[in-house]
Amino acid sequence: QVALVESGGGLVQAGGSLRLSCSASGRTFGSRVMGWFRQAPGKEREFVAAINWSGGNTEYADSVKGRFTISRDGAKNTVYLQMNTLKPEDTAVYYCAARPFGSQQLITTSSGYAYWGQGTQVTVSS
């Protein structure tokens, strides 16, 4: 079992930066693929980024490539999403997610993730 808690959201002007954190409980955190998703009002949840257990392999949505960076700290059981050059269209609730234990593929569909946090709001003003 994994419990996830996101933090770091807030209001920022376009062009600014935020760093989201996802704190995980559970002994198997270090072995799990972790991902970030987001959901804007009236839209479906969409993939943002994913990272494998070692941090050596990452995947990004085209809309955030070059602006967002996903990373993880195994000692702290935490995954981060550094978001730079934010745009108003990045406004959404951001969710941290964990894949089932033993699943090592970096997938971009929400159905492949078994555990979810409660979400943190990111609002980018123009």
Short mmCIF file of N, CA, C and O in Angstrom, two decimals:
data_model
loop_
_atom_site.label_atom_id
_atom_site.label_comp_id
_atom_site.label_asym_id
_atom_site.label_seq_id
_atom_site.Cartn_x
_atom_site.Cartn_y
_atom_site.Cartn_z
N GLN A 1 0.85 -1.19 0.00
CA GLN A 1 0.00 0.00 0.00
C GLN A 1 0.89 1.25 0.00
O GLN A 1 1.95 1.29 0.63
N VAL A 2 0.45 2.27 -0.73
CA VAL A 2 1.20 3.52 -0.84
C VAL A 2 0.24 4.67 -0.61
O VAL A 2 -0.84 4.70 -1.20
N ALA A 3 0.63 5.60 0.24
CA ALA A 3 -0.13 6.83 0.44
C ALA A 3 0.69 7.99 -0.10
O ALA A 3 1.89 8.08 0.17
N LEU A 4 0.05 8.86 -0.87
CA LEU A 4 0.74 9.96 -1.53
C LEU A 4 0.14 11.30 -1.11
O LEU A 4 -1.09 11.44 -1.09
N VAL A 5 1.00 12.26 -0.82
CA VAL A 5 0.54 13.59 -0.43
C VAL A 5 1.32 14.63 -1.23
O VAL A 5 2.55 14.72 -1.11
N GLU A 6 0.60 15.42 -2.03
CA GLU A 6 1.23 16.46 -2.83
C GLU A 6 1.27 17.78 -2.06
O GLU A 6 0.41 18.04 -1.20
N SER A 7 2.23 18.61 -2.42
CA SER A 7 2.33 19.96 -1.87
C SER A 7 3.08 20.82 -2.86
O SER A 7 3.70 20.31 -3.80
N GLY A 8 3.03 22.13 -2.62
CA GLY A 8 3.81 23.06 -3.44
C GLY A 8 3.02 23.83 -4.48
O GLY A 8 3.59 24.68 -5.17
N GLY A 9 1.75 23.54 -4.61
CA GLY A 9 0.95 24.29 -5.56
C GLY A 9 0.72 25.72 -5.10
O GLY A 9 1.06 26.09 -3.97
N GLY A 10 0.15 26.52 -6.00
CA GLY A 10 -0.14 27.90 -5.64
C GLY A 10 -0.44 28.73 -6.86
O GLY A 10 -0.68 28.22 -7.95
N LEU A 11 -0.42 30.04 -6.66
CA LEU A 11 -0.69 31.01 -7.72
C LEU A 11 0.63 31.64 -8.15
O LEU A 11 1.42 32.09 -7.31
N VAL A 12 0.87 31.66 -9.45
CA VAL A 12 2.11 32.21 -9.99
C VAL A 12 1.81 32.92 -11.29
O VAL A 12 0.85 32.56 -12.00
N GLN A 13 2.59 33.92 -11.60
CA GLN A 13 2.42 34.64 -12.86
C GLN A 13 3.04 33.84 -14.01
O GLN A 13 3.97 33.05 -13.81
N ALA A 14 2.54 34.07 -15.19
CA ALA A 14 3.09 33.43 -16.37
C ALA A 14 4.59 33.72 -16.47
O ALA A 14 5.03 34.85 -16.21
N GLY A 15 5.34 32.69 -16.81
CA GLY A 15 6.80 32.82 -16.86
C GLY A 15 7.49 32.43 -15.58
O GLY A 15 8.71 32.28 -15.54
N GLY A 16 6.72 32.26 -14.52
CA GLY A 16 7.29 31.91 -13.23
C GLY A 16 7.51 30.42 -13.06
O GLY A 16 7.33 29.64 -14.00
N SER A 17 7.92 30.04 -11.84
CA SER A 17 8.25 28.65 -11.55
C SER A 17 7.59 28.20 -10.26
O SER A 17 7.31 29.01 -9.36
N LEU A 18 7.37 26.90 -10.18
CA LEU A 18 6.90 26.24 -8.97
C LEU A 18 7.55 24.86 -8.90
O LEU A 18 7.86 24.27 -9.94
N ARG A 19 7.72 24.36 -7.69
CA ARG A 19 8.18 22.99 -7.51
C ARG A 19 7.16 22.23 -6.68
O ARG A 19 6.89 22.60 -5.52
N LEU A 20 6.59 21.22 -7.27
CA LEU A 20 5.65 20.36 -6.56
C LEU A 20 6.41 19.20 -5.92
O LEU A 20 7.38 18.70 -6.48
N SER A 21 5.93 18.79 -4.77
CA SER A 21 6.50 17.64 -4.07
C SER A 21 5.41 16.61 -3.84
O SER A 21 4.25 16.96 -3.63
N CYS A 22 5.81 15.36 -3.85
CA CYS A 22 4.90 14.26 -3.56
C CYS A 22 5.59 13.35 -2.55
O CYS A 22 6.57 12.67 -2.88
N SER A 23 5.08 13.37 -1.33
CA SER A 23 5.65 12.56 -0.27
C SER A 23 4.92 11.23 -0.21
O SER A 23 3.69 11.20 -0.15
N ALA A 24 5.67 10.13 -0.22
CA ALA A 24 5.07 8.81 -0.27
C ALA A 24 5.38 8.01 0.98
O ALA A 24 6.49 8.08 1.51
N SER A 25 4.41 7.27 1.43
CA SER A 25 4.65 6.32 2.51
C SER A 25 4.63 4.91 1.93
O SER A 25 4.07 4.68 0.87
N GLY A 26 5.26 3.98 2.61
CA GLY A 26 5.29 2.60 2.10
C GLY A 26 6.70 2.17 1.79
O GLY A 26 7.49 2.93 1.22
N ARG A 27 7.03 0.93 2.13
CA ARG A 27 8.39 0.44 1.98
C ARG A 27 8.78 0.23 0.54
O ARG A 27 9.96 0.16 0.22
N THR A 28 7.84 0.12 -0.38
CA THR A 28 8.16 -0.20 -1.76
C THR A 28 8.26 1.04 -2.66
O THR A 28 8.36 0.91 -3.87
N PHE A 29 8.27 2.23 -2.06
CA PHE A 29 8.31 3.44 -2.88
C PHE A 29 9.49 3.41 -3.83
O PHE A 29 9.37 3.76 -5.01
N GLY A 30 10.64 3.02 -3.34
CA GLY A 30 11.86 3.06 -4.15
C GLY A 30 11.82 2.16 -5.36
O GLY A 30 12.65 2.29 -6.26
N SER A 31 10.89 1.23 -5.41
CA SER A 31 10.81 0.28 -6.52
C SER A 31 9.72 0.62 -7.52
O SER A 31 9.53 -0.11 -8.49
N ARG A 32 9.00 1.69 -7.29
CA ARG A 32 7.82 1.99 -8.11
C ARG A 32 8.08 3.09 -9.13
O ARG A 32 8.79 4.07 -8.85
N VAL A 33 7.45 2.93 -10.28
CA VAL A 33 7.38 4.03 -11.25
C VAL A 33 6.39 5.06 -10.70
O VAL A 33 5.30 4.71 -10.23
N MET A 34 6.78 6.32 -10.75
CA MET A 34 5.95 7.41 -10.25
C MET A 34 5.60 8.35 -11.39
O MET A 34 6.39 8.53 -12.33
N GLY A 35 4.43 8.96 -11.31
CA GLY A 35 4.01 9.87 -12.35
C GLY A 35 3.30 11.10 -11.81
O GLY A 35 2.85 11.12 -10.66
N TRP A 36 3.24 12.10 -12.65
CA TRP A 36 2.44 13.30 -12.38
C TRP A 36 1.40 13.44 -13.50
O TRP A 36 1.73 13.27 -14.68
N PHE A 37 0.19 13.75 -13.09
CA PHE A 37 -0.90 14.02 -14.01
C PHE A 37 -1.52 15.36 -13.63
O PHE A 37 -1.26 15.88 -12.53
N ARG A 38 -2.34 15.91 -14.51
CA ARG A 38 -3.05 17.14 -14.18
C ARG A 38 -4.44 17.12 -14.81
O ARG A 38 -4.68 16.44 -15.80
N GLN A 39 -5.32 17.89 -14.18
CA GLN A 39 -6.69 17.97 -14.68
C GLN A 39 -7.17 19.40 -14.56
O GLN A 39 -7.26 19.94 -13.44
N ALA A 40 -7.48 20.00 -15.70
CA ALA A 40 -8.03 21.35 -15.74
C ALA A 40 -9.56 21.27 -15.71
O ALA A 40 -10.13 20.24 -16.08
N PRO A 41 -10.22 22.34 -15.29
CA PRO A 41 -11.69 22.32 -15.22
C PRO A 41 -12.30 21.97 -16.57
O PRO A 41 -11.93 22.54 -17.60
N GLY A 42 -13.22 21.01 -16.56
CA GLY A 42 -13.92 20.63 -17.77
C GLY A 42 -13.11 19.76 -18.72
O GLY A 42 -13.59 19.45 -19.81
N LYS A 43 -11.93 19.36 -18.30
CA LYS A 43 -11.08 18.53 -19.16
C LYS A 43 -10.76 17.22 -18.48
O LYS A 43 -10.88 17.07 -17.26
N GLU A 44 -10.32 16.25 -19.28
CA GLU A 44 -9.92 14.97 -18.73
C GLU A 44 -8.54 15.07 -18.09
O GLU A 44 -7.74 15.94 -18.43
N ARG A 45 -8.28 14.13 -17.18
CA ARG A 45 -6.96 14.07 -16.57
C ARG A 45 -5.93 13.70 -17.63
O ARG A 45 -6.16 12.79 -18.43
N GLU A 46 -4.80 14.40 -17.63
CA GLU A 46 -3.79 14.14 -18.65
C GLU A 46 -2.42 13.91 -18.02
O GLU A 46 -2.09 14.44 -16.96
N PHE A 47 -1.63 13.10 -18.72
CA PHE A 47 -0.29 12.77 -18.30
C PHE A 47 0.63 13.99 -18.39
O PHE A 47 0.53 14.77 -19.35
N VAL A 48 1.51 14.12 -17.41
CA VAL A 48 2.50 15.20 -17.42
C VAL A 48 3.91 14.62 -17.51
O VAL A 48 4.68 14.97 -18.40
N ALA A 49 4.26 13.72 -16.57
CA ALA A 49 5.62 13.19 -16.53
C ALA A 49 5.65 11.91 -15.72
O ALA A 49 4.78 11.67 -14.88
N ALA A 50 6.67 11.08 -15.97
CA ALA A 50 6.85 9.84 -15.22
C ALA A 50 8.34 9.59 -15.04
O ALA A 50 9.16 10.05 -15.84
N ILE A 51 8.67 8.81 -14.01
CA ILE A 51 10.07 8.52 -13.70
C ILE A 51 10.18 7.09 -13.20
O ILE A 51 9.31 6.60 -12.47
N ASN A 52 11.26 6.40 -13.58
CA ASN A 52 11.41 5.02 -13.14
C ASN A 52 12.02 4.97 -11.73
O ASN A 52 12.30 6.00 -11.13
N TRP A 53 12.26 3.75 -11.24
CA TRP A 53 12.64 3.60 -9.85
C TRP A 53 13.99 4.24 -9.54
O TRP A 53 14.20 4.77 -8.45
N SER A 54 14.91 4.24 -10.50
CA SER A 54 16.24 4.77 -10.25
C SER A 54 16.36 6.25 -10.56
O SER A 54 17.34 6.90 -10.17
N GLY A 55 15.38 6.79 -11.27
CA GLY A 55 15.47 8.18 -11.70
C GLY A 55 16.23 8.34 -13.00
O GLY A 55 16.36 9.45 -13.51
N GLY A 56 16.70 7.24 -13.56
CA GLY A 56 17.50 7.33 -14.78
C GLY A 56 16.71 7.35 -16.06
O GLY A 56 17.26 7.57 -17.14
N ASN A 57 15.41 7.14 -15.95
CA ASN A 57 14.56 7.13 -17.13
C ASN A 57 13.32 7.97 -16.85
O ASN A 57 12.64 7.76 -15.85
N THR A 58 13.05 8.91 -17.74
CA THR A 58 11.90 9.79 -17.56
C THR A 58 11.12 9.91 -18.87
O THR A 58 11.63 9.63 -19.95
N GLU A 59 9.88 10.34 -18.73
CA GLU A 59 8.99 10.53 -19.88
C GLU A 59 8.20 11.80 -19.63
O GLU A 59 7.77 12.04 -18.48
N TYR A 60 7.96 12.58 -20.68
CA TYR A 60 7.22 13.84 -20.53
C TYR A 60 6.17 13.98 -21.62
O TYR A 60 6.35 13.51 -22.75
N ALA A 61 5.10 14.67 -21.28
CA ALA A 61 4.14 15.08 -22.30
C ALA A 61 4.79 16.14 -23.18
O ALA A 61 5.62 16.94 -22.70
N ASP A 62 4.42 16.16 -24.44
CA ASP A 62 5.01 17.13 -25.37
C ASP A 62 4.79 18.57 -24.90
O ASP A 62 5.65 19.43 -25.11
N SER A 63 3.67 18.80 -24.26
CA SER A 63 3.32 20.17 -23.85
C SER A 63 4.21 20.72 -22.75
O SER A 63 4.24 21.93 -22.53
N VAL A 64 4.95 19.85 -22.06
CA VAL A 64 5.78 20.32 -20.95
C VAL A 64 7.27 20.06 -21.16
O VAL A 64 8.10 20.47 -20.34
N LYS A 65 7.63 19.38 -22.24
CA LYS A 65 9.04 19.07 -22.50
C LYS A 65 9.86 20.35 -22.57
O LYS A 65 9.47 21.32 -23.20
N GLY A 66 11.00 20.31 -21.90
CA GLY A 66 11.87 21.47 -21.88
C GLY A 66 11.52 22.49 -20.82
O GLY A 66 12.32 23.40 -20.56
N ARG A 67 10.36 22.35 -20.19
CA ARG A 67 9.95 23.30 -19.15
C ARG A 67 9.82 22.62 -17.78
O ARG A 67 10.10 23.25 -16.76
N PHE A 68 9.38 21.38 -17.76
CA PHE A 68 9.17 20.64 -16.51
C PHE A 68 10.24 19.57 -16.35
O PHE A 68 10.70 18.98 -17.34
N THR A 69 10.60 19.29 -15.11
CA THR A 69 11.56 18.23 -14.81
C THR A 69 11.05 17.41 -13.64
O THR A 69 10.74 17.96 -12.57
N ILE A 70 10.97 16.09 -13.84
CA ILE A 70 10.57 15.19 -12.76
C ILE A 70 11.84 14.57 -12.17
O ILE A 70 12.80 14.26 -12.89
N SER A 71 11.85 14.41 -10.85
CA SER A 71 12.98 13.80 -10.18
C SER A 71 12.48 13.11 -8.92
O SER A 71 11.33 13.29 -8.52
N ARG A 72 13.35 12.32 -8.30
CA ARG A 72 12.95 11.63 -7.07
C ARG A 72 14.13 11.53 -6.13
O ARG A 72 15.28 11.49 -6.55
N ASP A 73 13.80 11.51 -4.84
CA ASP A 73 14.80 11.35 -3.78
C ASP A 73 14.38 10.13 -2.96
O ASP A 73 13.43 10.22 -2.17
N GLY A 74 15.06 9.02 -3.16
CA GLY A 74 14.69 7.79 -2.48
C GLY A 74 14.83 7.88 -0.97
O GLY A 74 14.04 7.30 -0.24
N ALA A 75 15.82 8.61 -0.52
CA ALA A 75 16.04 8.73 0.92
C ALA A 75 14.89 9.47 1.60
O ALA A 75 14.60 9.24 2.77
N LYS A 76 14.25 10.34 0.86
CA LYS A 76 13.14 11.12 1.42
C LYS A 76 11.79 10.58 0.98
O LYS A 76 10.76 11.17 1.33
N ASN A 77 11.77 9.51 0.19
CA ASN A 77 10.50 8.98 -0.32
C ASN A 77 9.67 10.07 -0.99
O ASN A 77 8.46 10.18 -0.74
N THR A 78 10.31 10.87 -1.81
CA THR A 78 9.65 12.04 -2.39
C THR A 78 9.94 12.12 -3.89
O THR A 78 11.06 11.86 -4.33
N VAL A 79 8.92 12.51 -4.63
CA VAL A 79 9.03 12.80 -6.05
C VAL A 79 8.75 14.29 -6.25
O VAL A 79 7.86 14.83 -5.59
N TYR A 80 9.48 14.90 -7.15
CA TYR A 80 9.34 16.33 -7.40
C TYR A 80 8.94 16.59 -8.85
O TYR A 80 9.24 15.81 -9.75
N LEU A 81 8.29 17.72 -9.05
CA LEU A 81 8.03 18.22 -10.39
C LEU A 81 8.41 19.68 -10.40
O LEU A 81 7.70 20.52 -9.84
N GLN A 82 9.55 19.97 -11.01
CA GLN A 82 10.00 21.35 -11.16
C GLN A 82 9.36 21.92 -12.42
O GLN A 82 9.55 21.37 -13.51
N MET A 83 8.62 23.00 -12.25
CA MET A 83 7.89 23.58 -13.38
C MET A 83 8.41 24.99 -13.62
O MET A 83 8.30 25.86 -12.75
N ASN A 84 8.99 25.19 -14.78
CA ASN A 84 9.53 26.49 -15.17
C ASN A 84 8.78 27.05 -16.36
O ASN A 84 8.09 26.32 -17.07
N THR A 85 8.94 28.33 -16.58
CA THR A 85 8.29 29.03 -17.70
C THR A 85 6.82 28.65 -17.78
O THR A 85 6.30 28.23 -18.83
N LEU A 86 6.14 28.79 -16.67
CA LEU A 86 4.74 28.38 -16.60
C LEU A 86 3.86 29.25 -17.49
O LEU A 86 4.11 30.45 -17.68
N LYS A 87 2.82 28.63 -18.03
CA LYS A 87 1.87 29.28 -18.92
C LYS A 87 0.47 29.17 -18.32
O LYS A 87 0.20 28.25 -17.54
N PRO A 88 -0.43 30.07 -18.68
CA PRO A 88 -1.80 29.97 -18.17
C PRO A 88 -2.44 28.61 -18.46
O PRO A 88 -3.22 28.13 -17.65
N GLU A 89 -2.08 28.00 -19.56
CA GLU A 89 -2.66 26.68 -19.89
C GLU A 89 -2.13 25.56 -19.01
O GLU A 89 -2.60 24.42 -19.10
N ASP A 90 -1.16 25.84 -18.16
CA ASP A 90 -0.69 24.86 -17.18
C ASP A 90 -1.58 24.83 -15.94
O ASP A 90 -1.40 23.99 -15.06
N THR A 91 -2.51 25.76 -15.86
CA THR A 91 -3.42 25.81 -14.72
C THR A 91 -4.24 24.53 -14.62
O THR A 91 -4.90 24.12 -15.58
N ALA A 92 -4.17 23.88 -13.47
CA ALA A 92 -4.85 22.60 -13.27
C ALA A 92 -4.62 22.12 -11.84
O ALA A 92 -3.79 22.69 -11.12
N VAL A 93 -5.33 21.08 -11.47
CA VAL A 93 -4.99 20.33 -10.26
C VAL A 93 -3.98 19.27 -10.67
O VAL A 93 -4.23 18.51 -11.61
N TYR A 94 -2.87 19.23 -9.96
CA TYR A 94 -1.79 18.29 -10.28
C TYR A 94 -1.82 17.14 -9.29
O TYR A 94 -1.88 17.35 -8.07
N TYR A 95 -1.76 15.92 -9.83
CA TYR A 95 -1.84 14.71 -9.03
C TYR A 95 -0.57 13.88 -9.18
O TYR A 95 -0.04 13.72 -10.27
N CYS A 96 -0.13 13.35 -8.06
CA CYS A 96 0.96 12.40 -8.04
C CYS A 96 0.36 10.99 -8.06
O CYS A 96 -0.71 10.77 -7.47
N ALA A 97 1.03 10.06 -8.73
CA ALA A 97 0.50 8.71 -8.84
C ALA A 97 1.64 7.69 -8.81
O ALA A 97 2.77 8.00 -9.22
N ALA A 98 1.33 6.49 -8.35
CA ALA A 98 2.30 5.41 -8.28
C ALA A 98 1.78 4.19 -9.02
O ALA A 98 0.61 3.83 -8.89
N ARG A 99 2.65 3.56 -9.78
CA ARG A 99 2.27 2.33 -10.49
C ARG A 99 2.29 1.16 -9.51
O ARG A 99 2.92 1.21 -8.46
N PRO A 100 1.63 0.09 -9.87
CA PRO A 100 1.66 -1.12 -9.01
C PRO A 100 3.08 -1.63 -8.86
O PRO A 100 3.92 -1.47 -9.76
N PHE A 101 3.35 -2.25 -7.72
CA PHE A 101 4.68 -2.81 -7.46
C PHE A 101 5.03 -3.83 -8.53
O PHE A 101 4.22 -4.69 -8.87
N GLY A 102 6.22 -3.72 -9.10
CA GLY A 102 6.66 -4.65 -10.12
C GLY A 102 6.43 -4.18 -11.54
O GLY A 102 6.95 -4.77 -12.49
N SER A 103 5.63 -3.13 -11.70
CA SER A 103 5.36 -2.59 -13.04
C SER A 103 6.40 -1.53 -13.33
O SER A 103 6.38 -0.46 -12.72
N GLN A 104 7.28 -1.79 -14.29
CA GLN A 104 8.42 -0.91 -14.51
C GLN A 104 8.32 -0.03 -15.75
O GLN A 104 9.19 0.79 -16.00
N GLN A 105 7.27 -0.19 -16.53
CA GLN A 105 7.14 0.63 -17.73
C GLN A 105 6.69 2.03 -17.38
O GLN A 105 5.85 2.23 -16.48
N LEU A 106 7.22 3.00 -18.10
CA LEU A 106 6.78 4.39 -17.95
C LEU A 106 5.60 4.59 -18.89
O LEU A 106 5.78 4.81 -20.08
N ILE A 107 4.41 4.47 -18.36
CA ILE A 107 3.23 4.62 -19.20
C ILE A 107 2.56 5.96 -18.95
O ILE A 107 2.75 6.58 -17.91
N THR A 108 1.78 6.38 -19.92
CA THR A 108 1.20 7.72 -19.88
C THR A 108 -0.29 7.73 -19.64
O THR A 108 -0.90 8.79 -19.69
N THR A 109 -0.89 6.56 -19.42
CA THR A 109 -2.33 6.50 -19.19
C THR A 109 -2.61 6.35 -17.70
O THR A 109 -1.95 5.58 -17.00
N SER A 110 -3.61 7.06 -17.23
CA SER A 110 -3.92 7.07 -15.80
C SER A 110 -4.35 5.69 -15.30
O SER A 110 -4.14 5.38 -14.12
N SER A 111 -4.91 4.89 -16.18
CA SER A 111 -5.39 3.57 -15.75
C SER A 111 -4.26 2.65 -15.29
O SER A 111 -4.49 1.65 -14.63
N GLY A 112 -3.04 2.99 -15.66
CA GLY A 112 -1.90 2.17 -15.28
C GLY A 112 -1.33 2.47 -13.91
O GLY A 112 -0.37 1.82 -13.48
N TYR A 113 -1.90 3.42 -13.24
CA TYR A 113 -1.42 3.85 -11.92
C TYR A 113 -2.43 3.42 -10.87
O TYR A 113 -3.63 3.61 -11.03
N ALA A 114 -1.90 2.86 -9.78
CA ALA A 114 -2.77 2.25 -8.78
C ALA A 114 -3.07 3.16 -7.59
O ALA A 114 -4.07 2.97 -6.91
N TYR A 115 -2.18 4.08 -7.32
CA TYR A 115 -2.33 4.93 -6.14
C TYR A 115 -2.24 6.40 -6.55
O TYR A 115 -1.42 6.77 -7.40
N TRP A 116 -3.07 7.21 -5.89
CA TRP A 116 -3.17 8.63 -6.25
C TRP A 116 -3.18 9.49 -4.99
O TRP A 116 -3.73 9.11 -3.96
N GLY A 117 -2.58 10.70 -5.14
CA GLY A 117 -2.70 11.68 -4.09
C GLY A 117 -3.99 12.46 -4.24
O GLY A 117 -4.77 12.23 -5.17
N GLN A 118 -4.18 13.43 -3.35
CA GLN A 118 -5.41 14.20 -3.35
C GLN A 118 -5.35 15.39 -4.31
O GLN A 118 -6.38 16.00 -4.60
N GLY A 119 -4.17 15.71 -4.79
CA GLY A 119 -4.02 16.79 -5.75
C GLY A 119 -3.64 18.11 -5.11
O GLY A 119 -3.94 18.37 -3.95
N THR A 120 -2.96 18.94 -5.89
CA THR A 120 -2.60 20.30 -5.45
C THR A 120 -2.87 21.25 -6.61
O THR A 120 -2.56 20.96 -7.76
N GLN A 121 -3.49 22.39 -6.29
CA GLN A 121 -3.90 23.34 -7.32
C GLN A 121 -2.73 24.21 -7.76
O GLN A 121 -2.01 24.78 -6.93
N VAL A 122 -2.57 24.32 -9.07
CA VAL A 122 -1.61 25.24 -9.67
C VAL A 122 -2.39 26.21 -10.55
O VAL A 122 -3.12 25.77 -11.45
N THR A 123 -2.24 27.49 -10.29
CA THR A 123 -2.92 28.51 -11.07
C THR A 123 -1.88 29.48 -11.62
O THR A 123 -1.10 30.04 -10.86
N VAL A 124 -1.89 29.64 -12.94
CA VAL A 124 -0.94 30.53 -13.61
C VAL A 124 -1.71 31.69 -14.20
O VAL A 124 -2.57 31.49 -15.06
N SER A 125 -1.43 32.88 -13.74
CA SER A 125 -2.12 34.07 -14.23
C SER A 125 -1.36 34.69 -15.40
O SER A 125 -0.14 34.63 -15.47
N SER A 126 -2.13 35.29 -16.29
CA SER A 126 -1.51 35.89 -17.49
C SER A 126 -1.12 37.33 -17.24
O SER A 126 -1.46 37.93 -16.24
#
